Coordinates of C-alpha atoms in Angstrom, one line a residue:
Chain A
M11 CA 18.4 -3.8 55.9
E12 CA 21.6 -3.2 53.9
N13 CA 24.9 -3.4 55.6
L14 CA 26.3 0.2 55.6
T15 CA 29.5 1.4 56.4
V16 CA 29.6 4.1 59.1
G17 CA 30.3 6.7 56.6
Q18 CA 27.2 5.7 54.4
Y19 CA 25.0 5.7 57.5
N20 CA 26.3 9.2 58.6
L21 CA 25.8 10.4 55.0
V22 CA 22.3 9.5 55.1
Y23 CA 21.8 10.6 58.6
N24 CA 23.1 14.1 57.7
A25 CA 21.1 14.5 54.5
F26 CA 18.0 13.7 56.5
S27 CA 18.7 16.3 59.2
F28 CA 19.8 19.0 56.3
G29 CA 16.5 18.3 54.5
F30 CA 14.5 18.9 57.7
A31 CA 16.4 22.1 58.8
T32 CA 16.0 23.4 55.2
L33 CA 12.6 22.9 54.5
A34 CA 11.4 24.1 57.9
A35 CA 13.3 27.3 57.4
A36 CA 11.8 27.7 54.2
T37 CA 8.3 27.4 55.6
I38 CA 8.8 30.2 58.0
F39 CA 10.3 32.4 55.3
F40 CA 7.2 31.8 53.1
W41 CA 4.7 32.4 55.9
L42 CA 6.2 35.4 57.1
G43 CA 6.4 36.6 53.4
R44 CA 2.6 36.5 53.2
S45 CA 2.4 40.2 54.8
Q46 CA 4.6 41.5 51.9
V47 CA 2.3 40.4 49.1
D48 CA -1.1 41.4 47.7
T49 CA -4.1 39.6 49.2
K50 CA -4.6 38.1 45.8
F51 CA -1.3 36.2 46.3
K52 CA -1.5 35.2 50.0
T53 CA -3.2 31.8 49.7
A54 CA -0.1 30.8 47.1
L55 CA 2.4 31.6 49.9
T56 CA 0.3 29.7 52.6
I57 CA 0.3 26.7 50.4
T58 CA 4.0 27.3 49.4
G59 CA 4.7 27.1 53.1
L60 CA 2.4 24.2 53.7
V61 CA 4.2 22.2 51.3
T62 CA 7.7 22.7 52.9
A63 CA 6.0 22.2 56.4
I64 CA 4.4 18.9 55.4
A65 CA 7.8 17.8 54.0
A66 CA 9.8 18.8 57.2
Y67 CA 7.4 16.9 59.2
H68 CA 8.2 13.9 57.0
Y69 CA 11.9 14.4 57.1
F70 CA 11.9 14.5 60.8
R71 CA 9.8 11.1 60.8
I72 CA 12.3 9.7 58.3
F73 CA 15.0 10.7 60.4
E74 CA 13.6 9.1 63.2
S75 CA 13.0 5.9 61.5
W76 CA 16.5 5.8 60.1
T77 CA 18.1 6.2 63.6
A78 CA 15.8 3.4 64.8
S79 CA 16.8 1.1 62.0
Y80 CA 20.5 1.1 63.0
A81 CA 22.3 1.1 66.5
F82 CA 25.9 1.3 67.4
I83 CA 26.4 -2.1 69.4
D84 CA 29.9 -2.6 70.9
G85 CA 31.1 0.0 68.7
T86 CA 29.9 -1.2 65.3
L87 CA 27.1 -0.3 63.2
Q88 CA 24.4 -2.9 63.1
A89 CA 20.7 -3.3 61.8
T90 CA 18.2 -3.3 64.8
G91 CA 15.6 -5.4 62.8
V92 CA 13.2 -2.3 63.0
P93 CA 12.5 -1.6 59.1
F94 CA 13.3 1.8 57.8
N95 CA 9.9 3.2 56.5
D96 CA 10.4 4.6 53.1
A97 CA 6.9 4.9 52.5
Y98 CA 7.0 8.4 54.3
R99 CA 8.2 9.8 51.1
Y100 CA 5.1 8.6 49.4
V101 CA 2.8 9.7 51.9
D102 CA 4.4 13.3 51.5
W103 CA 4.5 13.5 47.9
L104 CA 0.8 12.4 47.9
L105 CA 0.1 15.6 49.7
T106 CA 2.8 18.1 48.4
V107 CA 3.1 17.3 44.7
P108 CA -0.4 18.3 43.9
L109 CA -0.1 21.3 46.0
L110 CA 3.1 22.4 44.3
L111 CA 1.3 22.6 41.0
I112 CA -1.7 24.4 42.7
E113 CA 0.8 27.0 44.2
L114 CA 2.1 27.8 40.6
I115 CA -1.4 28.1 39.2
L116 CA -2.5 30.2 42.2
V117 CA 0.6 32.6 41.8
M118 CA -0.3 33.3 38.3
G119 CA -3.6 34.9 39.2
L120 CA -5.8 33.4 36.4
S121 CA -9.4 33.7 36.0
R122 CA -11.5 31.9 38.6
S123 CA -12.9 29.2 36.2
E124 CA -9.5 28.6 34.7
T125 CA -7.7 28.4 38.3
I126 CA -10.2 25.7 39.2
S127 CA -10.1 23.4 36.1
R128 CA -6.3 23.8 35.8
A129 CA -5.6 23.2 39.6
T130 CA -7.9 20.2 39.8
R131 CA -6.5 18.5 36.6
L132 CA -2.9 19.0 37.5
G133 CA -3.7 18.0 41.2
L134 CA -5.4 14.8 40.2
L135 CA -2.8 14.1 37.6
A136 CA 0.2 14.6 40.2
A137 CA -1.7 12.5 42.8
L138 CA -2.1 9.6 40.2
M139 CA 1.7 9.9 39.4
V140 CA 2.7 9.5 43.1
A141 CA 0.0 6.6 43.7
L142 CA 1.5 4.6 40.6
G143 CA 5.0 4.9 41.6
Y144 CA 4.5 3.4 45.0
P145 CA 3.9 -0.3 44.0
G146 CA 7.2 -0.1 42.1
E147 CA 9.2 1.3 45.0
V148 CA 8.5 -1.6 47.2
A149 CA 8.3 -4.3 44.5
A150 CA 10.5 -7.0 45.3
S151 CA 12.0 -7.4 41.7
G152 CA 13.5 -5.1 39.4
G153 CA 10.7 -5.9 36.9
G154 CA 8.0 -4.5 39.1
R155 CA 9.8 -1.1 39.4
W156 CA 9.9 -0.8 35.6
I157 CA 6.4 -1.7 35.2
W158 CA 4.9 0.9 37.8
G159 CA 7.7 3.5 37.2
L160 CA 6.7 3.4 33.5
L161 CA 2.9 3.7 34.2
S162 CA 3.7 6.6 36.6
M163 CA 5.5 8.3 33.6
I164 CA 2.1 8.6 31.8
P165 CA 0.5 11.2 34.2
F166 CA 4.2 12.9 34.5
L167 CA 4.5 13.5 30.5
W168 CA 0.8 14.5 30.8
I169 CA 1.8 17.1 33.4
V170 CA 4.5 18.4 31.4
Y171 CA 2.3 18.7 28.2
E172 CA 0.0 20.9 30.6
L173 CA 2.8 23.1 31.7
F174 CA 4.4 23.7 28.4
V175 CA 1.7 23.8 25.8
G176 CA -1.7 24.3 28.1
L177 CA -0.1 27.2 30.2
S178 CA 1.8 28.9 27.5
K179 CA -1.0 31.4 26.5
S180 CA -1.4 32.2 30.2
I181 CA 2.2 32.8 30.8
S182 CA 2.5 35.2 27.8
N183 CA -0.2 37.2 29.7
Q184 CA 1.7 37.6 32.6
P185 CA 3.0 41.1 33.6
E186 CA 6.4 41.6 32.0
S187 CA 8.2 41.8 35.1
A188 CA 7.2 38.4 36.3
R189 CA 7.1 36.7 33.0
G190 CA 10.6 35.4 33.2
L191 CA 10.3 34.2 36.8
I192 CA 7.0 32.3 35.9
T193 CA 8.9 30.6 33.0
L194 CA 11.7 29.6 35.2
A195 CA 9.3 28.3 38.1
R196 CA 7.6 26.3 35.3
N197 CA 11.1 24.8 33.9
V198 CA 12.4 24.2 37.7
T199 CA 9.3 22.1 38.1
V200 CA 9.9 19.9 35.4
A201 CA 13.7 19.6 35.7
S202 CA 13.7 18.9 39.3
W203 CA 10.8 16.2 38.8
A204 CA 12.5 14.7 36.0
F205 CA 15.4 14.1 38.6
Y206 CA 13.0 11.8 40.6
P207 CA 12.6 8.9 38.0
V208 CA 16.3 8.9 37.6
V209 CA 16.9 8.1 41.1
Y210 CA 13.7 5.7 41.1
F211 CA 15.0 3.6 38.1
A212 CA 18.6 3.6 39.6
G213 CA 16.9 1.1 41.7
A214 CA 15.9 -1.1 38.9
I215 CA 19.1 -1.2 36.8
G216 CA 20.7 -3.6 39.2
L217 CA 22.2 -1.0 41.4
G218 CA 21.3 -3.3 44.5
G219 CA 22.8 -2.9 47.9
A220 CA 24.1 -0.3 50.4
G221 CA 25.4 2.0 47.6
S222 CA 22.2 1.9 45.9
E223 CA 20.2 2.8 49.3
V224 CA 22.4 5.8 50.0
I225 CA 21.9 7.1 46.3
I226 CA 18.3 6.9 46.6
Q227 CA 17.9 8.6 50.1
V228 CA 20.5 11.2 49.2
G229 CA 19.1 11.9 45.8
Y230 CA 15.7 12.1 46.9
T231 CA 16.6 14.6 49.7
I232 CA 18.3 17.0 47.3
A233 CA 15.4 16.6 44.8
D234 CA 12.9 17.5 47.5
I235 CA 14.9 20.6 48.8
V236 CA 14.9 22.0 45.0
A237 CA 11.6 21.0 44.2
K238 CA 9.9 22.3 47.4
A239 CA 12.1 25.0 48.9
G240 CA 13.9 26.3 46.0
F241 CA 10.9 26.2 43.8
G242 CA 8.9 28.1 46.5
V243 CA 11.5 31.0 46.7
L244 CA 10.6 31.7 43.0
I245 CA 6.8 31.4 44.0
F246 CA 7.7 34.2 46.6
L247 CA 9.7 36.3 44.2
I248 CA 6.8 36.1 41.4
A249 CA 4.3 37.0 44.1
V250 CA 6.4 40.0 45.2
R251 CA 6.9 41.3 41.5
K252 CA 3.3 40.8 40.7
S253 CA 2.0 42.7 43.7
E254 CA 4.4 45.7 42.8
A255 CA 3.0 45.4 39.3
M256 CA -0.5 45.6 40.6
A257 CA 0.4 48.6 42.9
N258 CA 1.9 50.8 40.1
G259 CA -0.4 49.7 37.4
S260 CA 1.7 47.8 35.1
D261 CA 0.0 44.6 35.4
K262 CA -2.5 45.5 32.9
V263 CA -1.5 42.9 30.3
V264 CA -3.6 40.7 32.1
P265 CA -7.2 40.9 31.0
A266 CA -9.5 42.2 33.6
E267 CA -11.7 39.3 34.9
Chain B
M25 CA -4.5 -7.3 69.7
E26 CA -5.0 -9.0 66.5
N27 CA -1.9 -10.6 64.8
L28 CA -1.1 -8.4 61.9
T29 CA 1.2 -8.7 59.0
V30 CA 3.9 -6.4 58.6
G31 CA 2.1 -4.8 55.5
Q32 CA -1.0 -4.3 57.5
Y33 CA 0.6 -2.5 60.4
N34 CA 2.4 -0.3 58.1
L35 CA -0.7 0.6 56.4
V36 CA -2.3 1.7 59.3
Y37 CA 0.9 3.5 60.8
N38 CA 1.2 5.4 57.4
A39 CA -2.6 6.3 57.5
F40 CA -2.2 7.7 61.0
S41 CA 0.7 9.8 59.9
F42 CA -1.0 11.1 56.8
G43 CA -3.8 12.0 58.9
F44 CA -1.8 13.8 61.1
A45 CA 0.1 15.7 58.7
T46 CA -2.9 16.4 56.5
L47 CA -4.9 17.6 59.5
A48 CA -1.9 19.8 61.1
A49 CA -1.3 21.3 57.7
A50 CA -5.1 22.2 57.4
T51 CA -5.3 24.0 60.5
I52 CA -2.3 26.3 59.5
F53 CA -4.1 27.1 56.2
F54 CA -7.4 27.7 58.1
W55 CA -5.7 30.2 60.6
L56 CA -3.5 31.9 58.0
G57 CA -6.6 32.3 56.0
R58 CA -8.2 34.3 58.6
S59 CA -6.5 37.3 57.5
Q60 CA -8.2 37.1 54.0
V61 CA -11.8 37.4 55.0
D62 CA -14.2 39.8 56.5
T63 CA -14.4 40.1 60.3
K64 CA -17.9 38.4 60.0
F65 CA -16.3 35.2 59.0
K66 CA -13.4 35.1 61.1
T67 CA -14.9 33.1 63.8
A68 CA -16.1 30.4 61.2
L69 CA -12.4 30.1 59.8
T70 CA -11.0 30.0 63.7
I71 CA -13.2 27.2 64.4
T72 CA -12.6 25.2 61.2
G73 CA -9.0 25.2 62.3
L74 CA -9.8 24.3 65.9
V75 CA -11.5 21.0 64.4
T76 CA -8.4 19.9 62.3
A77 CA -6.0 21.1 65.2
I78 CA -8.1 18.9 67.7
A79 CA -8.1 16.0 65.2
A80 CA -4.3 16.4 64.3
Y81 CA -3.7 16.2 68.3
H82 CA -5.8 13.2 68.4
Y83 CA -3.9 11.4 65.2
F84 CA -0.8 12.1 67.1
R85 CA -1.9 10.2 70.2
I86 CA -3.5 7.5 68.0
F87 CA -0.3 7.3 66.2
E88 CA 1.8 6.9 69.5
S89 CA -0.5 4.3 70.8
W90 CA -0.3 2.2 67.7
T91 CA 3.3 2.1 67.8
A92 CA 3.1 1.1 71.6
S93 CA 1.1 -1.9 70.7
Y94 CA 3.4 -3.4 68.4
A95 CA 7.1 -3.8 68.4
F96 CA 9.5 -5.4 66.0
I97 CA 11.2 -8.3 68.2
D98 CA 14.1 -10.1 66.7
G99 CA 12.8 -8.7 63.4
T100 CA 9.3 -9.8 63.5
L101 CA 6.2 -7.8 64.4
Q102 CA 4.6 -8.8 67.7
A103 CA 1.9 -7.4 69.9
T104 CA 3.3 -5.8 73.0
G105 CA 0.3 -6.4 75.3
V106 CA -0.2 -2.6 75.5
P107 CA -3.9 -2.2 74.4
F108 CA -4.6 0.2 71.5
N109 CA -6.7 3.1 72.6
D110 CA -9.5 3.5 70.1
A111 CA -11.4 5.7 72.3
Y112 CA -9.3 8.8 71.3
R113 CA -11.6 8.9 68.2
Y114 CA -14.5 9.3 70.5
V115 CA -13.1 11.9 72.5
D116 CA -12.3 13.7 69.3
W117 CA -15.7 13.4 67.5
L118 CA -17.5 14.7 71.0
L119 CA -15.4 17.9 70.5
T120 CA -15.1 18.3 66.6
V121 CA -18.5 16.9 65.1
P122 CA -20.6 19.7 67.1
L123 CA -18.0 22.0 66.2
L124 CA -18.0 21.1 62.1
L125 CA -21.9 21.8 62.1
I126 CA -21.3 25.1 63.9
E127 CA -18.9 26.2 61.6
L128 CA -21.1 25.7 58.6
I129 CA -23.8 27.7 60.5
L130 CA -21.5 30.7 61.1
V131 CA -20.1 30.9 57.6
M132 CA -23.9 31.4 56.5
G133 CA -23.9 34.4 58.3
L134 CA -27.6 34.2 59.5
S135 CA -29.3 36.3 61.8
R136 CA -28.1 36.1 65.2
S137 CA -31.0 34.6 66.9
E138 CA -31.4 31.9 64.1
T139 CA -27.3 31.3 64.5
I140 CA -27.9 30.6 68.1
S141 CA -30.8 28.4 67.8
R142 CA -29.4 26.2 64.9
A143 CA -26.0 26.1 66.4
T144 CA -27.0 25.0 69.6
R145 CA -29.7 22.3 68.3
L146 CA -27.2 20.8 65.8
G147 CA -24.4 21.0 68.2
L148 CA -26.4 18.9 70.8
L149 CA -27.7 16.3 68.2
A150 CA -24.1 15.8 67.2
A151 CA -22.6 15.3 70.4
L152 CA -25.6 13.0 71.3
M153 CA -25.0 11.0 68.2
V154 CA -21.2 10.3 69.0
A155 CA -22.1 9.6 72.6
L156 CA -24.6 6.9 71.7
G157 CA -22.2 5.5 69.2
Y158 CA -19.3 4.8 71.7
P159 CA -20.9 2.0 73.8
G160 CA -21.3 -0.1 70.6
E161 CA -17.9 0.6 69.5
V162 CA -16.5 -1.1 72.6
A163 CA -19.4 -3.7 72.9
A164 CA -18.1 -7.2 73.1
S165 CA -20.8 -8.5 70.8
G166 CA -21.9 -7.5 67.3
G167 CA -25.5 -7.4 68.8
G168 CA -24.3 -4.5 71.1
R169 CA -22.7 -2.5 68.1
W170 CA -26.1 -3.0 66.2
I171 CA -28.1 -1.7 69.0
W172 CA -26.1 1.2 69.9
G173 CA -25.4 1.9 66.4
L174 CA -28.9 2.1 65.3
L175 CA -29.8 4.4 68.5
S176 CA -27.0 6.9 67.2
M177 CA -28.6 6.9 63.7
I178 CA -31.6 8.8 65.3
P179 CA -29.8 12.2 65.9
F180 CA -27.9 11.5 62.8
L181 CA -31.0 11.3 60.7
W182 CA -32.4 14.2 62.3
I183 CA -29.3 16.2 61.6
V184 CA -29.8 15.4 57.9
Y185 CA -33.4 16.6 58.4
E186 CA -32.2 19.8 59.7
L187 CA -29.6 20.3 57.1
F188 CA -31.8 19.5 54.1
V189 CA -35.1 20.8 55.1
G190 CA -34.3 23.4 57.9
L191 CA -31.7 25.1 56.2
S192 CA -33.2 24.9 52.7
K193 CA -34.6 28.3 52.9
S194 CA -31.6 30.1 54.5
I195 CA -29.2 28.6 51.5
S196 CA -31.5 30.0 48.7
N197 CA -31.0 33.5 50.7
Q198 CA -27.3 33.2 50.3
P199 CA -25.4 35.6 47.8
E200 CA -25.2 33.7 44.4
S201 CA -21.4 33.5 44.3
A202 CA -21.6 31.3 47.4
R203 CA -24.8 29.3 47.2
G204 CA -23.4 26.5 45.1
L205 CA -20.5 26.1 47.5
I206 CA -22.8 26.0 50.6
T207 CA -25.1 23.3 49.1
L208 CA -21.9 21.3 48.1
A209 CA -20.6 21.9 51.7
R210 CA -23.9 20.7 53.3
N211 CA -23.7 17.6 50.8
V212 CA -20.3 16.9 51.7
T213 CA -21.1 17.0 55.3
V214 CA -23.9 14.3 55.0
A215 CA -22.0 12.1 52.4
S216 CA -18.8 11.9 54.4
W217 CA -20.6 11.3 57.6
A218 CA -22.6 8.4 56.1
F219 CA -19.2 6.7 55.7
Y220 CA -18.6 6.6 59.4
P221 CA -21.9 3.9 60.0
V222 CA -20.3 1.9 57.0
V223 CA -17.1 1.5 58.8
Y224 CA -19.0 1.3 61.9
F225 CA -21.2 -1.6 61.0
A226 CA -18.4 -3.3 59.0
G227 CA -17.4 -4.2 62.5
A228 CA -20.9 -5.8 63.2
I229 CA -21.3 -8.1 60.2
G230 CA -18.8 -10.7 61.4
L231 CA -15.8 -9.1 59.5
G232 CA -13.5 -9.8 62.6
G233 CA -10.0 -10.2 62.8
A234 CA -6.9 -8.2 61.4
G235 CA -8.5 -7.4 58.0
S236 CA -11.5 -5.8 59.8
E237 CA -9.2 -3.8 62.1
V238 CA -7.3 -2.5 59.2
I239 CA -10.4 -1.4 57.4
I240 CA -11.7 0.5 60.3
Q241 CA -8.5 2.2 61.1
V242 CA -8.0 3.4 57.5
G243 CA -11.5 4.1 56.8
Y244 CA -12.2 6.3 59.5
T245 CA -8.9 8.0 58.8
I246 CA -10.0 8.7 55.2
A247 CA -13.5 10.0 56.4
D248 CA -11.9 12.3 59.0
I249 CA -9.7 13.9 56.4
V250 CA -12.7 14.4 54.0
A251 CA -15.1 15.6 56.8
K252 CA -13.0 18.0 58.4
A253 CA -10.1 19.2 56.2
G254 CA -11.9 18.9 52.9
F255 CA -15.1 20.2 54.4
G256 CA -12.9 23.0 55.9
V257 CA -11.6 24.2 52.4
L258 CA -15.1 24.5 51.2
I259 CA -15.9 26.7 54.2
F260 CA -12.6 28.7 53.5
L261 CA -13.9 29.3 49.8
I262 CA -17.1 30.2 51.1
A263 CA -16.0 32.8 53.5
V264 CA -13.7 34.4 50.8
R265 CA -16.6 34.5 48.2
K266 CA -19.0 36.1 50.8
S267 CA -16.4 38.6 51.8
E268 CA -15.8 39.7 48.1
A269 CA -19.6 39.8 47.8
M270 CA -19.8 42.1 50.9
A271 CA -16.9 44.3 49.4
N272 CA -18.5 44.7 46.0
G273 CA -22.3 45.0 47.2
S274 CA -23.4 41.8 45.6
D275 CA -24.6 40.2 48.9
K276 CA -27.8 42.1 48.9
V277 CA -29.7 38.8 48.7
V278 CA -29.4 38.4 52.3
P279 CA -31.9 40.5 54.4
A280 CA -29.8 43.0 56.5
E281 CA -30.1 42.3 60.3

């Protein structure tokens, strides 16, 4: 373990606790919100809440692992020898990142066949992206981090292509009141996800040591909150607007199935 | 306990945590999904969620048992002398495996008498299959594992026969929109269950030591996730499609009770 100052240790400690609280609160918001939307969008909100629930669980575990890794012995902060388990992040992402794309597809209310094909393809690409990133995260050398990181960028860029080119026609078919929000949700996905490789490669450009560890942990935490809780609020708003459009008949831009 | 490397220990540790998170998340998904299906299928989803809830509980216990069996002492991984309790799996399966077959029968919406007779027979066979497997799992010799394992295969093959031959007419009576999914759910049951004896007998063909322990623990975890959470998603989709078919009158292939 790195030798951290008390200030660095506490910054990460507080970031993890903040992450847990935000994601757990967001979960309840999304699940309670299910009763406010049309049946068609309930599954999207169920999954939105599952993403933040799974992430909250992992932040709780990460927090426990962090506090087990260090102890105040005789008033000074010392590593206990218990390794900090960073792998929780990847275990979390393996589940939540495919689900994030699936919730975006579900809230769009596409035809059954398009929903299945797009959700399957995007879900598999997302899982592949996370799986390719992990060997680089635990690589001993910066070189390993570069190689796996760049491999992981291939499915990432494919997802970006799917979201911007593949989905553009479907987005233009959305009811007008929700179109802007769906475009925003798509853009938030790409922008917040682009933050992860920045943090990831910060570990490869020689920013070693305690400062790098703090940047990685706090950076990933902020990115997780934006990509899961922030994105989820957009999904909730889209579901509410589309439910309203269905109720007053202004959703007819969407071709009937 | 086996002498594990830190990497092996962490792989199993992360697999157990992943199993807990996935099964707990799946539980909530199924229970929230109850509000989206016809009254006739609510019990099927209640039980689908019970299966993953019971499994999540046992993964939590297995995880705790795993972390109690090893400790980092002076920075190195050492067995603590507390035995790892593998029996949690069998306690879990004794409850969940009969319930898995019952949820498949329930979502098919058969006549009351057929539901009772098939659910009882399949449930008892499943419990017998698990009960016969346990003495082999804890047997000191590979020979004991073979004998009990092969005995356990008898109810397993009977279940396969019931699912493929006994249920075939009932499956062909399902509404068209759900028939493909029910066939898939039946096939996933058999395919994912067939994975358990592979892991089980891997312990009998002399694959001893730490590597074998890791294969068994990670292998069972993957099989549990597919057979319980993955299978449950199919049950949910079947319940949704059949509820839609009931609402729009296209379920009339099924003879009225």
